[in-house]
Coordinates of C-alpha atoms in Angstrom, one line a residue:
X1 CA -78.0 -3.6 141.9
X2 CA -76.0 -2.2 139.0
X3 CA -77.3 -1.3 135.6
X4 CA -75.3 -4.1 134.1
X5 CA -76.9 -6.7 136.3
X6 CA -80.3 -5.1 135.7
X7 CA -79.8 -5.6 132.0
X8 CA -78.7 -9.2 132.3
X9 CA -81.4 -10.5 134.7
X10 CA -84.3 -12.5 133.2
X11 CA -86.8 -10.9 135.6
X12 CA -87.4 -7.2 135.6
X13 CA -87.7 -6.7 139.4
X14 CA -89.0 -3.1 139.0
X15 CA -91.9 -4.4 136.8
X16 CA -92.6 -7.2 139.3
X17 CA -92.8 -4.6 142.0
X18 CA -95.3 -2.4 140.1
X19 CA -97.7 -5.1 138.8
X20 CA -99.4 -6.2 142.1
X21 CA -99.8 -2.5 142.9
X22 CA -101.6 -2.0 139.6
X23 CA -103.8 -5.0 140.2
X24 CA -104.9 -3.5 143.5
X25 CA -105.5 0.0 142.0
X26 CA -107.4 -1.5 139.1
X27 CA -109.9 -3.3 141.3
X28 CA -110.2 -0.2 143.5
X29 CA -111.0 1.9 140.4
X30 CA -113.8 -0.2 139.3
X31 CA -115.2 -0.8 142.8
X32 CA -115.4 3.0 143.3
X33 CA -116.1 4.1 139.8
X34 CA -119.9 4.5 140.4
X35 CA -119.1 7.4 142.8
X36 CA -117.2 9.1 139.9
X37 CA -120.0 8.7 137.4
X38 CA -118.3 5.9 135.5
X39 CA -121.2 3.4 136.0
X40 CA -124.9 3.7 136.7
X41 CA -125.9 3.9 140.4
X42 CA -126.6 0.6 142.2
X43 CA -129.6 0.2 144.5
X44 CA -129.3 2.3 147.5
X45 CA -126.5 4.5 146.0
X46 CA -125.7 7.9 147.5
X47 CA -123.1 10.4 146.5
X48 CA -119.8 10.4 148.4
X49 CA -117.2 13.1 147.6
X50 CA -114.4 11.2 149.4
X51 CA -115.1 8.0 147.3
X52 CA -115.2 10.1 144.1
X53 CA -111.7 11.5 144.8
X54 CA -110.4 8.1 145.8
X55 CA -111.6 6.7 142.5
X56 CA -110.0 9.6 140.6
X57 CA -106.7 9.2 142.4
X58 CA -106.5 5.4 141.8
X59 CA -107.3 5.9 138.1
X60 CA -105.0 8.9 137.6
X61 CA -102.0 7.0 136.5
X62 CA -103.1 3.3 136.8
X63 CA -103.8 2.5 133.1
X64 CA -101.0 4.7 131.9
X65 CA -98.6 2.7 134.0
X66 CA -100.0 -0.5 132.6
X67 CA -99.2 0.8 129.1
X68 CA -95.8 2.2 130.2
X69 CA -94.8 -1.1 131.7
X70 CA -95.8 -3.0 128.5
X71 CA -93.6 -0.7 126.4
X72 CA -90.8 -1.1 129.0
X73 CA -90.9 -4.9 129.0
X74 CA -91.2 -4.9 125.2
X75 CA -88.0 -2.9 125.0
X76 CA -86.2 -5.3 127.2
X77 CA -87.3 -8.2 125.1
X78 CA -86.5 -6.5 121.8
X79 CA -83.2 -4.8 122.7
X80 CA -81.7 -7.1 125.4
X81 CA -83.2 -10.5 124.5
X82 CA -83.2 -9.8 120.7
X83 CA -86.7 -11.0 120.3
X84 CA -87.2 -9.2 117.0
X85 CA -89.8 -10.3 114.4
X86 CA -91.4 -9.2 111.2
X87 CA -94.6 -7.1 111.3
X88 CA -96.6 -10.1 110.2
X89 CA -95.4 -12.4 113.0
X90 CA -95.8 -9.6 115.6
X91 CA -99.4 -9.0 114.5
X92 CA -100.2 -12.8 114.6
X93 CA -98.7 -13.2 118.1
X94 CA -100.3 -10.1 119.6
X95 CA -103.6 -10.9 118.0
X96 CA -103.6 -14.3 119.7
X97 CA -102.5 -12.8 123.0
X98 CA -104.7 -9.7 123.0
X99 CA -107.4 -9.6 120.3
X100 CA -108.6 -13.2 120.7
X101 CA -109.2 -12.9 124.5
X102 CA -110.8 -9.5 123.9
X103 CA -113.3 -10.9 121.4
X104 CA -114.1 -14.0 123.5
X105 CA -114.7 -12.1 126.7
X106 CA -116.5 -9.3 124.9
X107 CA -119.0 -11.8 123.7
X108 CA -119.4 -13.1 127.2
X109 CA -119.7 -9.5 128.5
X110 CA -122.4 -8.7 125.9
X111 CA -124.4 -11.8 126.8
X112 CA -124.3 -11.1 130.5
X113 CA -124.7 -7.3 130.6
X114 CA -125.7 -5.9 127.2
X115 CA -128.3 -8.3 125.8
X116 CA -128.8 -11.6 124.1
X117 CA -125.9 -12.8 122.1
X118 CA -128.2 -13.6 119.2
X119 CA -128.5 -9.8 118.7
X120 CA -125.1 -10.1 117.1
X121 CA -126.6 -11.6 114.0
X122 CA -126.9 -8.9 111.4
X123 CA -125.9 -6.2 113.9
X124 CA -123.0 -4.5 112.2
X125 CA -122.5 -1.9 115.0
X126 CA -122.6 -4.6 117.7
X127 CA -120.0 -6.7 115.8
X128 CA -117.7 -3.6 115.6
X129 CA -118.3 -3.1 119.4
X130 CA -117.2 -6.6 120.2
X131 CA -114.2 -6.4 117.9
X132 CA -113.3 -3.1 119.6
X133 CA -113.6 -4.6 123.1
X134 CA -116.8 -4.3 125.1
X135 CA -116.7 -2.8 128.6
X136 CA -113.2 -2.8 130.2
X137 CA -111.9 -5.0 127.4
X138 CA -111.3 -1.9 125.2
X139 CA -107.8 -1.7 126.6
X140 CA -106.7 -4.9 124.9
X141 CA -107.2 -3.7 121.3
X142 CA -105.4 -0.4 122.3
X143 CA -102.5 -2.4 123.6
X144 CA -102.4 -4.4 120.4
X145 CA -102.2 -1.3 118.3
X146 CA -99.4 0.1 120.5
X147 CA -97.2 -2.9 119.6
X148 CA -98.0 -2.6 115.9
X149 CA -97.4 1.2 116.0
X150 CA -94.1 0.9 117.8
X151 CA -92.8 -1.6 115.2
X152 CA -93.7 1.0 112.5
X153 CA -92.4 4.1 114.4
X154 CA -89.0 2.4 115.2
X155 CA -88.5 2.0 111.4
X156 CA -88.7 5.7 110.8
X157 CA -85.4 7.4 110.2
X158 CA -85.8 10.3 112.5
X159 CA -84.5 11.0 116.0
X160 CA -86.3 9.8 119.0
X161 CA -86.7 13.4 120.3
X162 CA -88.6 14.3 117.1
X163 CA -90.7 11.2 117.4
X164 CA -91.6 12.1 120.9
X165 CA -92.6 15.6 119.9
X166 CA -94.8 14.3 117.1
X167 CA -96.4 11.7 119.3
X168 CA -97.1 14.3 122.0
X169 CA -98.9 16.5 119.4
X170 CA -100.9 13.6 118.1
X171 CA -101.8 12.6 121.7
X172 CA -103.2 16.1 122.4
X173 CA -105.4 16.4 119.3
X174 CA -109.1 15.6 119.7
X175 CA -110.4 12.8 117.5
X176 CA -113.8 11.7 116.3
X177 CA -114.9 8.1 117.0
X178 CA -112.8 5.6 115.1
X179 CA -113.7 1.9 115.4
X180 CA -111.3 -0.7 117.0
X181 CA -110.1 1.8 119.6
X182 CA -108.0 3.7 117.0
X183 CA -109.2 7.0 118.3
X184 CA -107.7 6.2 121.8
X185 CA -104.4 5.0 120.3
X186 CA -102.5 8.3 120.1
X187 CA -103.0 9.2 123.7
X188 CA -102.0 5.8 125.1
X189 CA -99.2 5.1 122.6
X190 CA -97.4 8.1 124.0
X191 CA -97.0 6.2 127.3
X192 CA -96.1 3.0 125.5
X193 CA -93.4 4.7 123.5
X194 CA -92.1 6.4 126.7
X195 CA -91.8 3.1 128.5
X196 CA -89.8 1.6 125.6
X197 CA -87.4 4.6 125.6
X198 CA -87.0 4.6 129.4
X199 CA -85.7 1.1 129.2
X200 CA -83.5 1.9 126.2
X201 CA -81.9 5.1 127.6
X202 CA -82.7 5.0 131.3
X203 CA -79.7 3.0 132.6
X204 CA -78.1 6.0 134.3
X205 CA -81.4 6.9 136.0
X206 CA -81.9 3.4 137.3
X207 CA -78.5 3.4 139.0
X208 CA -78.7 6.9 140.4
X209 CA -82.2 7.0 141.9
X210 CA -82.4 8.2 145.5
X211 CA -85.1 8.3 148.2
X212 CA -85.1 12.1 148.0
X213 CA -85.8 11.9 144.3
X214 CA -88.6 9.4 144.8
X215 CA -90.2 11.5 147.6
X216 CA -90.0 14.6 145.4
X217 CA -91.6 12.8 142.5
X218 CA -94.5 11.7 144.7
X219 CA -95.0 15.2 146.2
X220 CA -94.9 16.7 142.7
X221 CA -97.5 14.2 141.5
X222 CA -99.8 14.9 144.4
X223 CA -99.7 18.7 143.9
X224 CA -100.1 18.4 140.1
X225 CA -102.9 16.0 140.5
X226 CA -105.0 18.2 142.8
X227 CA -104.4 21.3 140.7
X228 CA -104.7 19.8 137.2
X229 CA -107.6 17.5 138.1
X230 CA -109.6 20.5 139.4
X231 CA -108.7 22.5 136.3
X232 CA -109.8 19.6 134.1
X233 CA -113.1 19.4 136.0
X234 CA -113.7 23.1 135.3
X235 CA -112.8 22.6 131.7
X236 CA -115.3 19.8 131.4
X237 CA -118.0 22.1 132.8
X238 CA -117.3 24.7 130.2
X239 CA -117.2 22.1 127.4
X240 CA -121.0 21.4 127.3
X241 CA -122.0 25.0 126.5
X242 CA -119.0 26.1 124.4
X243 CA -119.1 26.6 120.6
X244 CA -117.5 23.9 118.4
X245 CA -114.1 25.6 117.9
X246 CA -113.8 26.4 121.6
X247 CA -114.6 22.7 122.4
X248 CA -111.6 21.6 120.5
X249 CA -109.4 23.9 122.5
X250 CA -111.0 22.9 125.8
X251 CA -110.4 19.2 124.8
X252 CA -106.7 19.9 124.2
X253 CA -106.4 21.7 127.6
X254 CA -108.2 18.8 129.3
X255 CA -105.8 16.3 127.7
X256 CA -102.7 18.4 128.7
X257 CA -103.9 18.3 132.3
X258 CA -104.4 14.6 132.1
X259 CA -101.0 13.9 130.5
X260 CA -99.4 16.1 133.0
X261 CA -100.5 14.5 136.2
X262 CA -100.6 11.0 134.7
X263 CA -97.0 11.2 133.6
X264 CA -95.8 12.4 137.0
X265 CA -97.7 9.5 138.6
X266 CA -96.0 7.0 136.3
X267 CA -92.6 8.6 137.1
X268 CA -93.3 8.4 140.8
X269 CA -94.3 4.8 140.9
X270 CA -91.5 3.7 138.5
X271 CA -88.9 5.6 140.6
X272 CA -90.2 4.0 143.7
X273 CA -90.0 0.6 142.1
X274 CA -86.4 1.1 140.9
X275 CA -85.3 2.4 144.3
X276 CA -86.9 -0.5 146.2
X277 CA -85.6 -3.3 143.9
X278 CA -82.1 -1.8 143.8
X279 CA -81.8 -2.7 147.5
X280 CA -84.4 -5.4 148.2
X281 CA -85.3 -8.8 146.8
X282 CA -88.9 -9.4 146.1
X283 CA -90.6 -12.4 147.6
X284 CA -91.5 -15.1 145.1
X285 CA -95.1 -15.0 146.1
X286 CA -95.2 -11.3 145.3
X287 CA -93.7 -11.8 141.8
X288 CA -96.2 -14.7 141.2
X289 CA -99.1 -12.4 142.1
X290 CA -97.9 -9.9 139.5
X291 CA -97.9 -12.6 136.9
X292 CA -101.6 -12.9 137.3
X293 CA -102.1 -9.3 136.3
X294 CA -103.6 -10.0 132.8
X295 CA -106.2 -12.5 134.2
X296 CA -107.2 -10.1 137.0
X297 CA -107.8 -7.4 134.4
X298 CA -110.1 -9.6 132.4
X299 CA -112.1 -11.1 135.2
X300 CA -112.5 -8.3 137.8
X301 CA -115.2 -6.2 136.1
X302 CA -117.4 -9.2 135.5
X303 CA -117.4 -9.9 139.2
X304 CA -117.9 -6.3 140.3
X305 CA -120.8 -5.7 138.0
X306 CA -122.5 -8.9 139.1
X307 CA -122.2 -7.9 142.7
X308 CA -123.4 -4.4 142.1
X309 CA -126.3 -5.0 139.8
X310 CA -127.4 -8.7 140.1
X311 CA -127.2 -9.4 143.9
X312 CA -128.7 -7.9 147.0
X313 CA -125.2 -7.1 148.4
X314 CA -125.6 -3.3 147.9
X315 CA -128.8 -3.2 149.9
X316 CA -127.5 -5.6 152.6
X317 CA -124.2 -3.8 153.4
X318 CA -125.0 -0.3 152.4
X319 CA -123.4 2.1 149.9
X320 CA -120.4 3.0 152.1
X321 CA -119.3 -0.5 152.9
X322 CA -120.1 -2.0 149.5
X323 CA -117.0 -0.9 147.5
X324 CA -114.7 -2.2 150.3
X325 CA -116.4 -5.6 150.5
X326 CA -116.7 -5.8 146.7
X327 CA -113.0 -5.1 146.5
X328 CA -112.0 -8.0 148.8
X329 CA -114.4 -10.4 147.0
X330 CA -113.3 -9.3 143.6
X331 CA -109.6 -9.4 144.2
X332 CA -109.7 -12.9 145.7
X333 CA -111.9 -14.3 143.0
X334 CA -110.0 -12.6 140.2
X335 CA -106.7 -14.0 141.5
X336 CA -108.1 -17.5 141.9
X337 CA -109.7 -17.5 138.4
X338 CA -106.5 -16.0 136.9
X339 CA -104.4 -18.7 138.5
X340 CA -106.8 -21.5 137.5
X341 CA -107.0 -20.4 133.8
X342 CA -103.2 -19.8 133.7
X343 CA -102.5 -23.4 134.9
X344 CA -104.8 -24.9 132.2

């Protein structure tokens, strides 16, 4: 498939290839996150080093690829389809698409897992939490700010190379807590901006990708992930006892490690997607599954947390079988719920 045809097609096949993979990785991450310390232990829990590393591997580039793909698709819409708008219209559309679902499902999340919804009355901190996205829904406000930030950054009269350097520095800096997920924005916006620019300038890459390059990118990711993830773990251990100034430096080192292996993971999966879709047509059912990605993201954590903390499933199946069984149940139910709500 030539670059010209890639630019003219209405469906971005490489994105359609990636989305179902991200859905699977997303559900795996949350099914195994207990073993990586992300959630409290369920009844009958025991440590499992293999599960811990499986969770870390799935998470290593999953969310960053979500962000990258969003910027990539947005570039296609803005540059190729000329879907440009004012900042006000953009804010309105993305608030309806991202902030409104985040608030609605954050209220549901709070009611189910955090306490009675009436606690919101007079609770300023709780209101801010809901507006910032409770639980896994924090991602939606971050994505909203990415669209707004890109609109602003694209108006700046400086070269893209300078922009990238500035964004990289901003992504590395440690930030105090800022409401509405603004403290997370610099890190994730780097990947959103990269996705936008890869579509804008990556035509030659998309037509010259080879199986050797894809294999090399995956090998490079695996090596970097093992080395940098272990280095990051060591840095985290030092962080708790380090003085304040040293903590800032350790935080930057940790972020450098994370950006390093995450970026290589994004490159690897994107390269694989381009190579495959250059020579193969995706089944319609596969593309349709990817279109349910947003809904699966919203629903999956509700299901997993219910299975882990509000049913007897952990005790009945045991800690080793639980994440695999929960994965199957969650993936099926999330897809069904997503398809049902999308058709309403």
